[in-house]
Each structure stands twice: as structure tokens, then as C-alpha cells.
Tab-separated table of C-alpha atoms and ligand atoms in Angstrom:
chain	number	residue	atom	x	y	z
D	1	MET	CA	22.053	11.946	2.826
D	2	LYS	CA	20.814	15.555	2.977
D	3	LYS	CA	19.362	17.184	-0.148
D	4	GLU	CA	18.683	20.784	-1.122
D	5	ILE	CA	15.644	21.426	-3.269
D	6	TYR	CA	14.968	24.718	-5.063
D	7	PRO	CA	11.576	26.012	-6.161
D	8	LYS	CA	10.710	25.488	-9.830
D	9	LYS	CA	8.136	27.015	-12.167
D	10	LYS	CA	7.846	24.777	-15.230
D	11	PHE	CA	6.801	21.159	-15.197
D	12	GLY	CA	5.581	18.645	-17.749
D	13	GLY	CA	6.328	15.443	-19.633
D	14	LYS	CA	5.756	11.725	-19.550
D	15	ILE	CA	7.242	9.222	-17.102
D	16	SER	CA	6.669	5.709	-15.887
D	17	VAL	CA	7.126	4.841	-12.231
D	18	PRO	CA	8.547	1.576	-10.778
D	19	GLY	CA	6.325	-1.504	-10.493
D	20	ASP	CA	3.653	-1.633	-7.797
D	21	LYS	CA	5.178	-2.543	-4.430
D	22	SER	CA	2.105	-4.368	-3.091
D	23	ILE	CA	1.819	-6.558	-6.198
D	24	ALA	CA	5.584	-7.213	-6.290
D	25	HIS	CA	5.702	-8.454	-2.673
D	26	ARG	CA	2.866	-10.855	-3.391
D	27	ALA	CA	4.405	-12.108	-6.640
D	28	ALA	CA	7.694	-12.843	-4.848
D	29	LEU	CA	6.096	-14.472	-1.783
D	30	PHE	CA	3.737	-16.614	-3.896
D	31	SER	CA	6.844	-18.473	-5.170
D	32	LEU	CA	6.896	-20.224	-1.773
D	33	LEU	CA	3.445	-21.652	-2.479
D	34	ALA	CA	3.620	-22.297	-6.235
D	35	ARG	CA	3.912	-25.635	-7.994
D	36	ASP	CA	5.798	-24.224	-11.017
D	37	LYS	CA	7.958	-21.200	-11.788
D	38	ILE	CA	6.749	-17.622	-11.322
D	39	ILE	CA	8.017	-15.210	-13.974
D	40	ILE	CA	7.797	-11.558	-12.919
D	41	LYS	CA	8.076	-8.594	-15.288
D	42	ASN	CA	8.717	-5.016	-14.073
D	43	PHE	CA	9.730	-6.103	-10.562
D	44	PRO	CA	10.718	-2.849	-8.764
D	45	ASN	CA	14.277	-2.465	-7.649
D	46	ASN	CA	13.506	-1.030	-4.200
D	47	GLN	CA	14.618	-2.071	-0.714
D	48	ASP	CA	11.191	-3.239	0.455
D	49	CYS	CA	10.661	-5.630	-2.447
D	50	GLN	CA	14.273	-6.805	-2.180
D	51	SER	CA	13.404	-7.838	1.414
D	52	SER	CA	10.708	-10.153	0.032
D	53	LEU	CA	13.041	-11.525	-2.657
D	54	LYS	CA	15.844	-12.201	-0.145
D	55	ALA	CA	13.348	-13.862	2.195
D	56	VAL	CA	12.130	-16.329	-0.436
D	57	GLU	CA	15.721	-17.024	-1.490
D	58	THR	CA	16.634	-17.874	2.129
D	59	LEU	CA	13.656	-20.219	2.209
D	60	GLY	CA	14.933	-22.093	-0.863
D	61	VAL	CA	13.527	-20.319	-3.938
D	62	THR	CA	15.992	-20.058	-6.854
D	63	ILE	CA	16.125	-16.601	-8.426
D	64	GLU	CA	17.293	-15.975	-12.010
D	65	GLU	CA	17.416	-12.349	-13.100
D	66	SER	CA	17.570	-11.050	-16.669
D	67	ALA	CA	17.101	-7.608	-18.203
D	68	ASP	CA	13.315	-7.728	-18.411
D	69	LYS	CA	12.209	-10.364	-15.906
D	70	ILE	CA	13.002	-12.442	-12.860
D	71	ILE	CA	12.226	-16.129	-12.688
D	72	LEU	CA	11.462	-17.690	-9.305
D	73	THR	CA	11.657	-21.476	-9.040
D	74	PRO	CA	9.992	-22.891	-5.919
D	75	PRO	CA	11.926	-25.363	-3.770
D	76	ASP	CA	10.728	-28.952	-3.243
D	77	LYS	CA	10.697	-28.255	0.482
D	78	LEU	CA	11.254	-25.034	2.444
D	79	ASN	CA	14.846	-24.743	3.500
D	80	VAL	CA	14.689	-23.833	7.203
D	81	ASP	CA	15.306	-24.846	10.784
D	82	ASP	CA	14.903	-23.280	14.231
D	83	GLU	CA	17.847	-20.981	13.694
D	84	THR	CA	16.821	-19.431	10.361
D	85	ILE	CA	16.394	-15.690	10.800
D	86	ILE	CA	14.710	-13.752	8.025
D	87	ASP	CA	15.357	-10.019	7.999
D	88	CYS	CA	12.270	-8.233	6.654
D	89	GLY	CA	14.093	-4.871	6.776
D	90	ASN	CA	11.601	-1.971	6.822
D	91	SER	CA	8.844	-3.916	5.078
D	92	GLY	CA	5.586	-4.519	6.944
D	93	THR	CA	4.110	-6.328	3.947
D	94	THR	CA	7.023	-8.829	3.878
D	95	ALA	CA	6.760	-9.508	7.621
D	96	ARG	CA	2.990	-9.866	7.843
D	97	LEU	CA	2.401	-11.864	4.649
D	98	LEU	CA	5.389	-14.134	5.256
D	99	ALA	CA	4.193	-14.784	8.824
D	100	GLY	CA	0.993	-16.202	7.319
D	101	ILE	CA	2.868	-18.464	4.901
D	102	ILE	CA	5.285	-19.795	7.545
D	103	ALA	CA	2.497	-20.321	10.102
D	104	GLY	CA	0.725	-22.687	7.703
D	105	SER	CA	3.827	-24.481	6.358
D	106	ASP	CA	6.070	-27.071	8.011
D	107	ALA	CA	8.941	-24.603	8.494
D	108	LYS	CA	10.352	-22.975	11.611
D	109	VAL	CA	11.579	-19.417	11.196
D	110	ILE	CA	12.375	-16.251	13.122
D	111	LEU	CA	11.113	-13.095	11.399
D	112	ALA	CA	13.029	-9.937	12.296
D	113	GLY	CA	13.118	-6.366	10.993
D	114	ASP	CA	14.723	-2.951	11.359
D	115	GLU	CA	14.018	-0.614	14.259
D	116	SER	CA	10.927	0.947	12.656
D	117	LEU	CA	9.395	-2.408	11.689
D	118	SER	CA	10.153	-3.789	15.165
D	119	ARG	CA	7.957	-1.028	16.628
D	120	ARG	CA	4.973	-1.807	14.364
D	121	PRO	CA	2.052	-3.869	15.724
D	122	MET	CA	1.964	-7.596	14.925
D	123	LYS	CA	-0.925	-8.485	17.277
D	124	ARG	CA	-3.258	-7.921	14.323
D	125	ILE	CA	-1.790	-11.022	12.615
D	126	ILE	CA	-0.713	-12.983	15.696
D	127	ASP	CA	-4.270	-13.116	17.128
D	128	PRO	CA	-6.114	-14.481	14.079
D	129	LEU	CA	-3.250	-16.802	13.061
D	130	THR	CA	-3.151	-18.175	16.623
D	131	ALA	CA	-6.910	-18.687	16.445
D	132	MET	CA	-6.233	-20.847	13.351
D	133	GLY	CA	-3.888	-22.944	15.500
D	134	ALA	CA	-0.559	-21.291	14.608
D	135	GLU	CA	2.379	-21.418	17.008
D	136	ILE	CA	3.900	-17.937	17.231
D	137	TYR	CA	6.158	-16.539	19.945
D	138	ALA	CA	6.715	-12.797	20.288
D	139	GLU	CA	7.613	-10.451	23.082
D	140	ASP	CA	4.893	-7.855	23.514
D	141	ASN	CA	3.409	-8.694	20.060
D	142	HIS	CA	6.340	-7.180	18.158
D	143	LEU	CA	9.114	-8.539	15.929
D	144	PRO	CA	11.101	-10.735	16.202
D	145	LEU	CA	8.457	-13.435	15.768
D	146	LYS	CA	9.356	-17.085	16.184
D	147	ILE	CA	6.953	-19.119	14.078
D	148	ILE	CA	6.675	-22.890	14.133
D	149	GLY	CA	4.589	-23.824	11.126
D	150	LYS	CA	1.856	-26.431	11.395
D	151	LYS	CA	-1.393	-27.640	9.850
D	152	LEU	CA	-3.982	-24.943	10.557
D	153	LEU	CA	-7.719	-25.154	11.166
D	154	PRO	CA	-10.514	-23.857	8.895
D	155	PHE	CA	-11.195	-20.243	9.788
D	156	GLU	CA	-13.852	-17.553	9.422
D	157	TYR	CA	-12.922	-13.993	10.312
D	158	ARG	CA	-14.672	-10.626	10.357
D	159	MET	CA	-11.852	-8.100	9.919
D	160	PRO	CA	-11.728	-5.882	13.034
D	161	ILE	CA	-9.490	-3.356	11.227
D	162	ALA	CA	-9.236	-2.477	7.548
D	163	SER	CA	-5.915	-4.036	6.537
D	164	ALA	CA	-4.963	-5.755	3.283
D	165	GLN	CA	-1.825	-7.059	4.979
D	166	VAL	CA	-3.836	-8.882	7.654
D	167	LYS	CA	-6.362	-10.199	5.115
D	168	SER	CA	-3.512	-11.433	2.909
D	169	ALA	CA	-1.623	-13.058	5.805
D	170	LEU	CA	-4.713	-15.150	6.579
D	171	LEU	CA	-5.355	-16.117	2.950
D	172	LEU	CA	-1.701	-17.122	2.516
D	173	ALA	CA	-1.836	-19.137	5.766
D	174	GLY	CA	-4.860	-20.962	4.324
D	175	LEU	CA	-3.019	-21.622	1.037
D	176	ALA	CA	0.129	-22.861	2.816
D	177	SER	CA	-1.897	-25.206	5.009
D	178	SER	CA	-4.581	-26.310	2.494
D	179	THR	CA	-7.184	-24.962	4.894
D	180	SER	CA	-10.349	-23.028	4.090
D	181	VAL	CA	-10.451	-19.363	5.100
D	182	THR	CA	-13.448	-17.016	4.900
D	183	ILE	CA	-12.944	-13.299	5.450
D	184	GLN	CA	-15.569	-10.586	5.733
D	185	GLU	CA	-14.565	-6.973	5.190
D	186	GLU	CA	-16.645	-4.088	6.515
D	187	VAL	CA	-14.280	-1.738	4.728
D	188	ILE	CA	-12.912	-2.842	1.366
D	189	THR	CA	-9.107	-2.945	1.141
D	190	ARG	CA	-6.712	-3.525	-1.771
D	191	ASP	CA	-7.395	-6.883	-3.411
D	192	HIS	CA	-4.103	-7.811	-5.117
D	193	THR	CA	-3.847	-11.121	-3.200
D	194	GLU	CA	-7.299	-12.255	-4.314
D	195	ARG	CA	-6.592	-11.277	-7.940
D	196	MET	CA	-3.222	-13.033	-7.960
D	197	ILE	CA	-4.658	-16.284	-6.560
D	198	ASN	CA	-7.209	-16.175	-9.384
D	199	GLU	CA	-4.584	-15.343	-11.990
D	200	ILE	CA	-1.899	-17.937	-11.261
D	201	GLY	CA	-3.925	-20.379	-9.210
D	202	SER	CA	-7.480	-21.302	-8.255
D	203	GLY	CA	-9.874	-21.779	-5.340
D	204	ILE	CA	-10.945	-18.267	-4.347
D	205	THR	CA	-14.336	-16.552	-4.661
D	206	VAL	CA	-15.109	-12.945	-3.861
D	207	ASP	CA	-18.635	-11.659	-3.214
D	208	GLU	CA	-19.227	-7.942	-3.152
D	209	ILE	CA	-22.379	-7.247	-1.130
D	210	LYS	CA	-24.492	-4.577	-2.823
D	211	PRO	CA	-27.484	-2.743	-1.325
D	212	LEU	CA	-30.842	-4.200	-2.415
D	213	PRO	CA	-34.181	-2.404	-2.790
D	214	ILE	CA	-36.601	-3.401	-0.010
D	215	VAL	CA	-40.229	-2.406	0.404
D	216	ASP	CA	-40.950	0.041	3.205
D	217	ASP	CA	-43.089	-1.725	5.912
D	218	ILE	CA	-45.115	1.382	6.641
D	219	ASP	CA	-45.684	2.577	3.084
D	220	PRO	CA	-45.462	-0.310	0.549
D	221	ARG	CA	-45.364	2.184	-2.355
D	222	LYS	CA	-41.907	3.234	-1.210
D	223	LYS	CA	-38.680	1.298	-1.672
D	224	LYS	CA	-35.434	1.883	0.161
D	225	MET	CA	-31.955	0.519	-0.418
D	226	LYS	CA	-30.579	-1.705	2.325
D	227	MET	CA	-27.393	-3.750	2.688
D	228	PRO	CA	-28.396	-7.434	3.001
D	229	ALA	CA	-25.415	-7.975	5.364
D	230	ASP	CA	-23.388	-5.834	7.752
D	231	PHE	CA	-20.184	-6.261	5.720
D	232	LYS	CA	-19.239	-5.245	2.170
D	233	LYS	CA	-17.170	-8.142	0.878
D	234	GLU	CA	-16.833	-11.836	1.559
D	235	ILE	CA	-13.725	-13.692	0.392
D	236	LYS	CA	-13.734	-17.479	0.458
D	237	LEU	CA	-10.597	-19.535	-0.043
D	238	SER	CA	-11.295	-23.246	-0.379
D	239	ALA	CA	-9.160	-25.948	1.226
D	240	GLN	CA	-8.355	-27.097	-2.344
D	241	ALA	CA	-7.077	-23.673	-3.445
D	242	LYS	CA	-3.670	-23.804	-5.159
D	243	ILE	CA	-1.023	-21.691	-6.748
D	244	ILE	CA	0.167	-23.172	-10.028
D	245	GLY	CA	2.593	-20.486	-11.276
D	246	GLY	CA	2.951	-18.421	-14.458
D	247	GLU	CA	3.727	-14.875	-15.529
D	248	ILE	CA	2.948	-11.694	-13.575
D	249	ASP	CA	3.524	-8.358	-15.297
D	250	ILE	CA	3.469	-5.604	-12.665
D	251	PRO	CA	1.958	-2.175	-13.525
D	252	GLY	CA	3.464	1.088	-12.233
D	253	ASP	CA	2.746	1.917	-8.594
D	254	ILE	CA	-0.087	4.454	-8.224
D	255	SER	CA	1.107	5.277	-4.689
D	256	THR	CA	4.500	6.351	-6.109
D	257	ALA	CA	2.889	8.057	-9.111
D	258	ALA	CA	0.791	10.075	-6.612
D	259	PHE	CA	3.810	12.280	-5.811
D	260	PHE	CA	4.213	13.223	-9.498
D	261	MET	CA	0.469	13.654	-9.976
D	262	ALA	CA	0.574	16.023	-6.990
D	263	ILE	CA	3.252	18.096	-8.790
D	264	ALA	CA	0.865	18.424	-11.766
D	265	ALA	CA	-1.981	19.360	-9.407
D	266	ILE	CA	-0.117	22.071	-7.495
D	267	SER	CA	1.671	23.516	-10.565
D	268	LYS	CA	-1.552	23.582	-12.667
D	269	GLN	CA	0.444	21.903	-15.459
D	270	LYS	CA	0.190	18.543	-17.208
D	271	ILE	CA	2.116	15.369	-16.352
D	272	THR	CA	1.524	11.940	-17.884
D	273	ILE	CA	2.224	8.616	-16.194
D	274	GLU	CA	2.441	5.590	-18.487
D	275	ASN	CA	1.528	2.022	-17.555
D	276	MET	CA	0.088	2.954	-14.172
D	277	GLY	CA	-1.884	0.467	-12.061
D	278	LEU	CA	-5.622	1.237	-12.023
D	279	ASN	CA	-6.944	-1.455	-9.707
D	280	PRO	CA	-10.234	0.037	-8.411
D	281	THR	CA	-9.202	-0.623	-4.789
D	282	ARG	CA	-6.244	1.735	-5.362
D	283	THR	CA	-7.642	4.550	-7.546
D	284	ALA	CA	-9.287	6.722	-4.864
D	285	PHE	CA	-6.461	9.234	-5.421
D	286	ILE	CA	-7.650	9.821	-9.003
D	287	ASN	CA	-11.181	10.555	-7.779
D	288	TYR	CA	-9.727	12.829	-5.125
D	289	LEU	CA	-7.721	14.767	-7.763
D	290	LYS	CA	-10.877	15.268	-9.835
D	291	ALA	CA	-12.824	16.402	-6.751
D	292	ILE	CA	-10.265	19.066	-5.819
D	293	GLY	CA	-10.159	20.596	-9.302
D	294	CYS	CA	-7.767	18.612	-11.562
D	295	THR	CA	-8.494	17.196	-15.004
D	296	VAL	CA	-7.686	13.516	-15.441
D	297	GLU	CA	-7.511	11.697	-18.796
D	298	ILE	CA	-6.992	7.948	-18.993
D	299	THR	CA	-5.999	6.180	-22.223
D	300	ASP	CA	-4.571	2.768	-23.239
D	301	LYS	CA	-6.698	1.000	-20.618
D	302	GLN	CA	-6.012	-2.733	-20.452
D	303	THR	CA	-5.853	-5.555	-17.929
D	304	ILE	CA	-2.709	-7.661	-17.748
D	305	SER	CA	-2.045	-10.352	-15.131
D	306	GLY	CA	-5.471	-9.621	-13.634
D	307	GLU	CA	-4.588	-5.979	-12.840
D	308	PRO	CA	-6.069	-3.002	-14.762
D	309	ARG	CA	-3.625	-0.334	-15.963
D	310	GLY	CA	-3.458	2.662	-18.297
D	311	THR	CA	-1.780	5.929	-19.228
D	312	VAL	CA	-2.928	8.727	-16.950
D	313	SER	CA	-2.541	12.465	-17.643
D	314	ILE	CA	-3.174	14.935	-14.863
D	315	THR	CA	-3.618	18.650	-15.451
D	316	GLY	CA	-3.770	20.722	-12.284
D	317	GLY	CA	-6.285	23.507	-11.697
D	318	LYS	CA	-7.250	25.875	-8.916
D	319	LEU	CA	-7.199	23.472	-5.977
D	320	LYS	CA	-9.982	23.367	-3.411
D	321	SER	CA	-10.092	21.469	-0.134
D	322	LYS	CA	-11.981	18.215	0.372
D	323	LYS	CA	-12.798	16.355	3.588
D	324	ILE	CA	-11.392	12.816	3.781
D	325	VAL	CA	-13.093	10.379	6.199
D	326	LYS	CA	-14.059	6.717	6.788
D	327	ASP	CA	-13.703	4.277	3.839
D	328	ASN	CA	-12.139	7.006	1.707
D	329	THR	CA	-9.341	7.462	4.277
D	330	VAL	CA	-8.619	3.714	4.067
D	331	ALA	CA	-8.590	3.855	0.263
D	332	LEU	CA	-6.139	6.793	0.368
D	333	ILE	CA	-4.042	5.616	3.308
D	334	ASP	CA	-0.621	5.636	1.571
D	335	GLU	CA	-1.383	8.905	-0.240
D	336	ILE	CA	-2.317	10.977	2.863
D	337	PRO	CA	1.189	12.490	3.308
D	338	VAL	CA	1.155	13.925	-0.226
D	339	ILE	CA	-2.533	14.889	0.094
D	340	ALA	CA	-1.567	16.860	3.222
D	341	VAL	CA	1.044	18.708	1.153
D	342	MET	CA	-1.485	19.415	-1.615
D	343	SER	CA	-3.947	20.704	1.010
D	344	ALA	CA	-1.389	23.340	2.015
D	345	PHE	CA	-1.674	24.756	-1.533
D	346	ALA	CA	-5.463	24.425	-1.784
D	347	GLU	CA	-8.139	26.971	-0.961
D	348	GLY	CA	-9.876	26.388	2.379
D	349	THR	CA	-9.422	23.988	5.259
D	350	THR	CA	-8.875	20.264	4.701
D	351	ILE	CA	-10.046	17.836	7.373
D	352	ILE	CA	-8.694	14.279	7.407
D	353	ARG	CA	-10.199	11.850	9.960
D	354	ASP	CA	-10.243	8.093	10.685
D	355	ALA	CA	-6.525	7.991	9.905
D	356	GLY	CA	-5.222	6.609	13.218
D	357	GLU	CA	-3.472	3.823	11.232
D	358	LEU	CA	-1.031	6.468	9.982
D	359	ARG	CA	0.488	6.651	13.461
D	360	ILE	CA	1.781	3.083	13.088
D	361	LYS	CA	3.220	3.166	9.563
D	362	GLU	CA	6.966	3.484	8.833
D	363	SER	CA	6.805	6.593	11.076
D	364	ASP	CA	4.017	8.314	12.997
D	365	ARG	CA	2.918	9.985	9.769
D	366	LEU	CA	0.363	12.293	11.422
D	367	THR	CA	3.037	13.853	13.638
D	368	ALA	CA	5.657	13.861	10.852
D	369	VAL	CA	3.308	15.640	8.432
D	370	THR	CA	2.175	18.186	11.042
D	371	GLU	CA	5.720	19.100	12.078
D	372	ASN	CA	6.905	19.458	8.467
D	373	LEU	CA	3.843	21.499	7.438
D	374	GLU	CA	4.445	23.817	10.385
D	375	ARG	CA	8.107	24.190	9.315
D	376	MET	CA	6.932	25.643	5.959
D	377	GLY	CA	4.458	27.981	7.664
D	378	VAL	CA	1.162	26.072	7.360
D	379	LYS	CA	-1.418	26.168	10.156
D	380	CYS	CA	-2.038	22.543	10.953
D	381	GLY	CA	-4.000	20.842	13.734
D	382	LEU	CA	-2.953	17.377	14.853
D	383	LEU	CA	-5.841	15.141	15.967
D	384	GLU	CA	-5.623	11.668	17.486
D	385	ASP	CA	-6.931	10.216	14.202
D	386	GLY	CA	-6.266	12.936	11.680
D	387	LEU	CA	-5.251	16.394	10.561
D	388	VAL	CA	-6.791	19.810	9.989
D	389	ILE	CA	-4.811	21.764	7.393
D	390	GLU	CA	-5.367	25.357	6.438
D	391	GLY	CA	-4.439	26.170	2.876
D	392	GLY	CA	-1.834	28.929	2.864
D	393	LYS	CA	-0.118	31.481	0.684
D	394	ASP	CA	3.556	32.418	0.341
D	395	LEU	CA	4.790	29.372	2.140
D	396	ASN	CA	8.491	29.396	2.850
D	397	GLY	CA	11.321	26.973	2.152
D	398	ALA	CA	12.231	24.990	5.265
D	399	ASP	CA	14.542	22.343	6.713
D	400	PHE	CA	12.377	19.240	6.550
D	401	LYS	CA	12.866	15.926	8.327
D	402	SER	CA	12.172	12.586	6.666
D	403	TYR	CA	11.561	10.751	9.986
D	404	GLY	CA	13.205	7.737	8.302
D	405	ASP	CA	10.055	7.406	6.180
D	406	HIS	CA	10.133	7.245	2.366
D	407	ARG	CA	6.687	8.743	1.852
D	408	ILE	CA	7.424	11.692	4.169
D	409	ALA	CA	10.698	12.433	2.297
D	410	MET	CA	8.919	12.281	-1.092
D	411	ALA	CA	5.889	14.324	0.027
D	412	PHE	CA	8.006	17.211	1.321
D	413	SER	CA	10.333	17.061	-1.704
D	414	VAL	CA	7.173	17.819	-3.708
D	415	ALA	CA	6.291	20.683	-1.335
D	416	ALA	CA	9.816	22.131	-1.682
D	417	LEU	CA	9.267	22.697	-5.436
D	418	PHE	CA	6.555	25.291	-4.655
D	419	LEU	CA	7.937	27.175	-1.642
D	420	VAL	CA	9.597	30.582	-1.521
D	421	GLY	CA	13.334	29.926	-1.236
D	422	PRO	CA	15.308	26.702	-0.972
D	423	SER	CA	14.515	23.780	1.324
D	424	THR	CA	16.454	20.829	2.644
D	425	ILE	CA	15.395	17.283	3.495
D	426	ASP	CA	17.645	15.782	6.171
D	427	ASP	CA	17.847	12.232	4.783
D	428	VAL	CA	16.629	11.329	1.311
D	429	SER	CA	18.304	7.895	1.204
D	430	VAL	CA	14.961	6.598	2.573
D	431	VAL	CA	13.322	6.993	-0.866
D	432	ASP	CA	15.179	3.744	-1.744
D	433	ILE	CA	12.508	1.919	0.287
D	434	SER	CA	9.972	2.342	-2.535
D	435	CYS	CA	11.422	4.460	-5.380
D	436	PRO	CA	15.224	4.706	-5.692
D	437	ASN	CA	14.943	6.808	-8.888
D	438	PHE	CA	12.535	9.314	-7.309
D	439	TYR	CA	14.783	12.373	-7.881
D	440	VAL	CA	15.684	11.260	-11.432
D	441	LEU	CA	11.970	11.139	-12.239
D	442	MET	CA	11.400	14.490	-10.493
D	443	ASP	CA	14.162	16.074	-12.644
D	444	LYS	CA	12.611	14.542	-15.756
D	445	ILE	CA	9.321	16.397	-15.273
D	446	THR	CA	10.953	19.621	-14.100
D	447	LYS	CA	11.842	21.954	-16.955
Z	501	S3P	C1	-0.346	-2.844	1.935
Z	501	S3P	C2	-1.441	-2.545	2.710
Z	501	S3P	C3	-1.561	-1.295	3.479
Z	501	S3P	C4	-0.621	-0.234	2.935
Z	501	S3P	C5	0.776	-0.755	2.746
Z	501	S3P	C6	0.770	-1.910	1.757
Z	501	S3P	C7	-0.318	-4.142	1.246
Z	501	S3P	O1	-1.210	-1.552	4.831
Z	501	S3P	O2	-0.610	0.882	3.792
Z	501	S3P	O3	1.621	0.257	2.248
Z	501	S3P	O4	0.527	-4.329	0.338
Z	501	S3P	O5	-1.129	-5.011	1.579
Z	501	S3P	P1	-2.267	-2.130	5.906
Z	501	S3P	O6	-2.657	-3.491	5.519
Z	501	S3P	O7	-1.522	-2.114	7.211
Z	501	S3P	O8	-3.411	-1.160	5.893
């Protein structure tokens, strides 16, 4: 479905965005491991999270839906045989986390996905799960994956890439198989799995390694700070860890809210997002907004279901560019497409590096962003692992492509509001992957 978008001048108001996709996937998938019911409030009605819900239903979970919650009742035994095919749709989180659960259970399943998901790398989960003793068959390390669940071995793993999906797949494999798993992260990634195990279960400890003062050998009067280990976090799941069940209330998704916060930033006006997730492993975008010249106010801070949340008001200012590299790139990984759009309206040149992972998301996001930025007249350099974007003036409306990727469609819908003349996006049906009411919310804050 093609959409025309016209430039607008006045923005403002208060919205809430759908529930956090990462938390929702986990809440749904945990029903396969729980002893009792899982009650989920604010479960988002998007295609990705529906893939996780359908998957658990196929595996035997009973789903009852009412106006304000869904109730998931775990089966006595997973309902599968050799022939059971689970379609994970476009959702990498469903495929990778579910692979961990199945690998450690006594089920046999084939995990499949759409064309985009079938191109995404699965070696990152196949290798460590196989090292735990899992039986997984895949052609060329891509979906479909045939997984024959079995009792897995205790496992210690230093993450070779920064990925919350891989970390979570291994923790869920440990839970499914009552096997201990220790993970060390050199780069900290989102920690919703760890928090949820703590919230509705038990048996996980997380150690954040902080630099310690040490005395300088040469001059004992001096002290320097040194990391006592060469990793930043250690997560230990015990063989006795369990998921009991209970209620999970999901806060609004900061990665979806980012598109509306970007509208506030570029327009220099004020937009408020209510009940937005503020998990510290996800809030790098707020720090980034402050650093480029926006004012951010946070009220009503509270923690529910182990996840911090609050009401966040963003008022845009004169935007300046800011380099994004290393751990900060990881912390902003889902927000880079909209950051690239904001950079086009900022003063100076924005450099984004260490973002090679973006080439293997729902689309090659580095290429998609570059081509769309060039369509609106921005000078943009495409690097193997990043982008160089020159802030521009008088950028023109353009015919954008979504590349079948929800975040690309949403990012360039934001851009279209600030261009000279109308723009089109070739297929906006892809926003249903994470935020089906995206254009309703956009209209709500557009005067
Ligand atoms: C996610 C982790 C990230 C993120 C994705 C959701 C998760 O992926 O980009 O949108 O829910 O764990 P990676 O683990 O591949 O970095």
C-alpha cells in the first residue's frame, strides 16, 4: 500500500505507543516454560508479536483474550512432532528465542519464516546451542531450522557479538533443559529476559563489572581505574532456575516512540509520550536527544513488572550532529534509521560506525537509509559498518522505498513531514510489523 505524505508545520500533544515488542515476545514465549498462567497487560497488536503468540498456541498454550489482558495457560506437555512447522513470519526474536526453548525441551519442531527472516543469520544461535549439545539441522545456517530437543549440557559463553537475541536464546535453552548457563557480555545488551526471569521466576544472578581504583606500580601516590575483568556483565542462570508465572504489564515501546520523539526534535516543538519503557539498556536514545540539543522531561517514573517506565516530554531545539560508535551504536541499534533522518536536519556531519549489524536486520538498513536519504537530496556516504550524513537545507519531497522494513517506512514517513513538497512511501503496510496504528498516532500529534 502506497502512501502520500505532505509536509506539516505544527505538531504537539500527548500519545501512548503500543507495548514494547521485545518484552511482549518474551512474555509470550515464557508461557512455554511456566508452571502457572502468565497474564499479560498491554500486549501489542502487531504482526511480530502475533508470530510469537501463534507459535506458543501451536505448541499447546491456551490463549484467552479480553479487553485489557491476555491469559496464557501452559500445556502439560508441548504439543509437537517431527512434522510441526512453526512460521515465525518476519520476527527474528521469535525464531531465535524459540530455537533456544525447543533445543532444550523434548519437542521436535521445524522453525520457518518469511523471505526476509530466511535470509537472516542463524549461525549465531546454532553454534552455541550445538555446543550445549542441541540437535539442529539447517541448510547454510538459515531458516528453516529442524530442531530435535534434548537435555543440554551446562554452558559458559563469552558473547562474540552483542546480541540480546542470542543471549536470550541461550538462557531460555538453559531454562527449558534445567541446565546452568553463564554468559559474559563485553558489550551490554537489552536485559528484558534477565528481568523477566527474576520477576516471574527465580534462579538468575547478574553481575555488572565496574572499574576499580588500583594503585599505580610506578607512583604509589597515584590511583587509576581499571576493569577487574575483560567483560562488563556476567549473567548466571542456575540449573534450578524456574519460571512460575504471574502478571506482566508491558510499558510502551521506546523504539516505536523514537519516531514521534524525532518529530518533536526536528520540529522544535513538544510531544509527550505516556507510559514509555525506560529500561536503562534501552534509553540511549534519550541521552542522544539531549546531546543533540533537545530538552527531555521525565515524570511519573515507576517500575512495574520489573521494568522502569514514565511519561516523557521532548521539546526539540536547534539540532547538532553527534558521532555514534561502539557500545553506543549497540544501544541505539533499532533507532539508527530515525537517527539518520534526524541527522539530515541537524547542523554538521554525523558519523555512525560499528553498525554492521544493520546490514542483517529486516533489510540491509545501511543501504536502505543511504538510498532514501539520497532521494531527498542529502549527501550520504555508505561505509561497510556505518554512515556519514551531511546535514542539509531545503530537502525535497521524494518517492521513498520501504524495502519491506517497518523501521525504514516509519523513519522516512517522519522525514516526509519536513521536506519541501509531497513524498510517497511505496509500501506502508510493513508498519504492521511493529506499530499498526503508526499513522493514526502521527495524525494525532500533527495539528
Ligand atoms: C532484540 C534484540 C536486538 C534488536 C531487535 C530486538 C530483542 O537484536 O535489534 O529488534 O528483542 O532481543 P539483536 O539481538 O540481533 O541485536
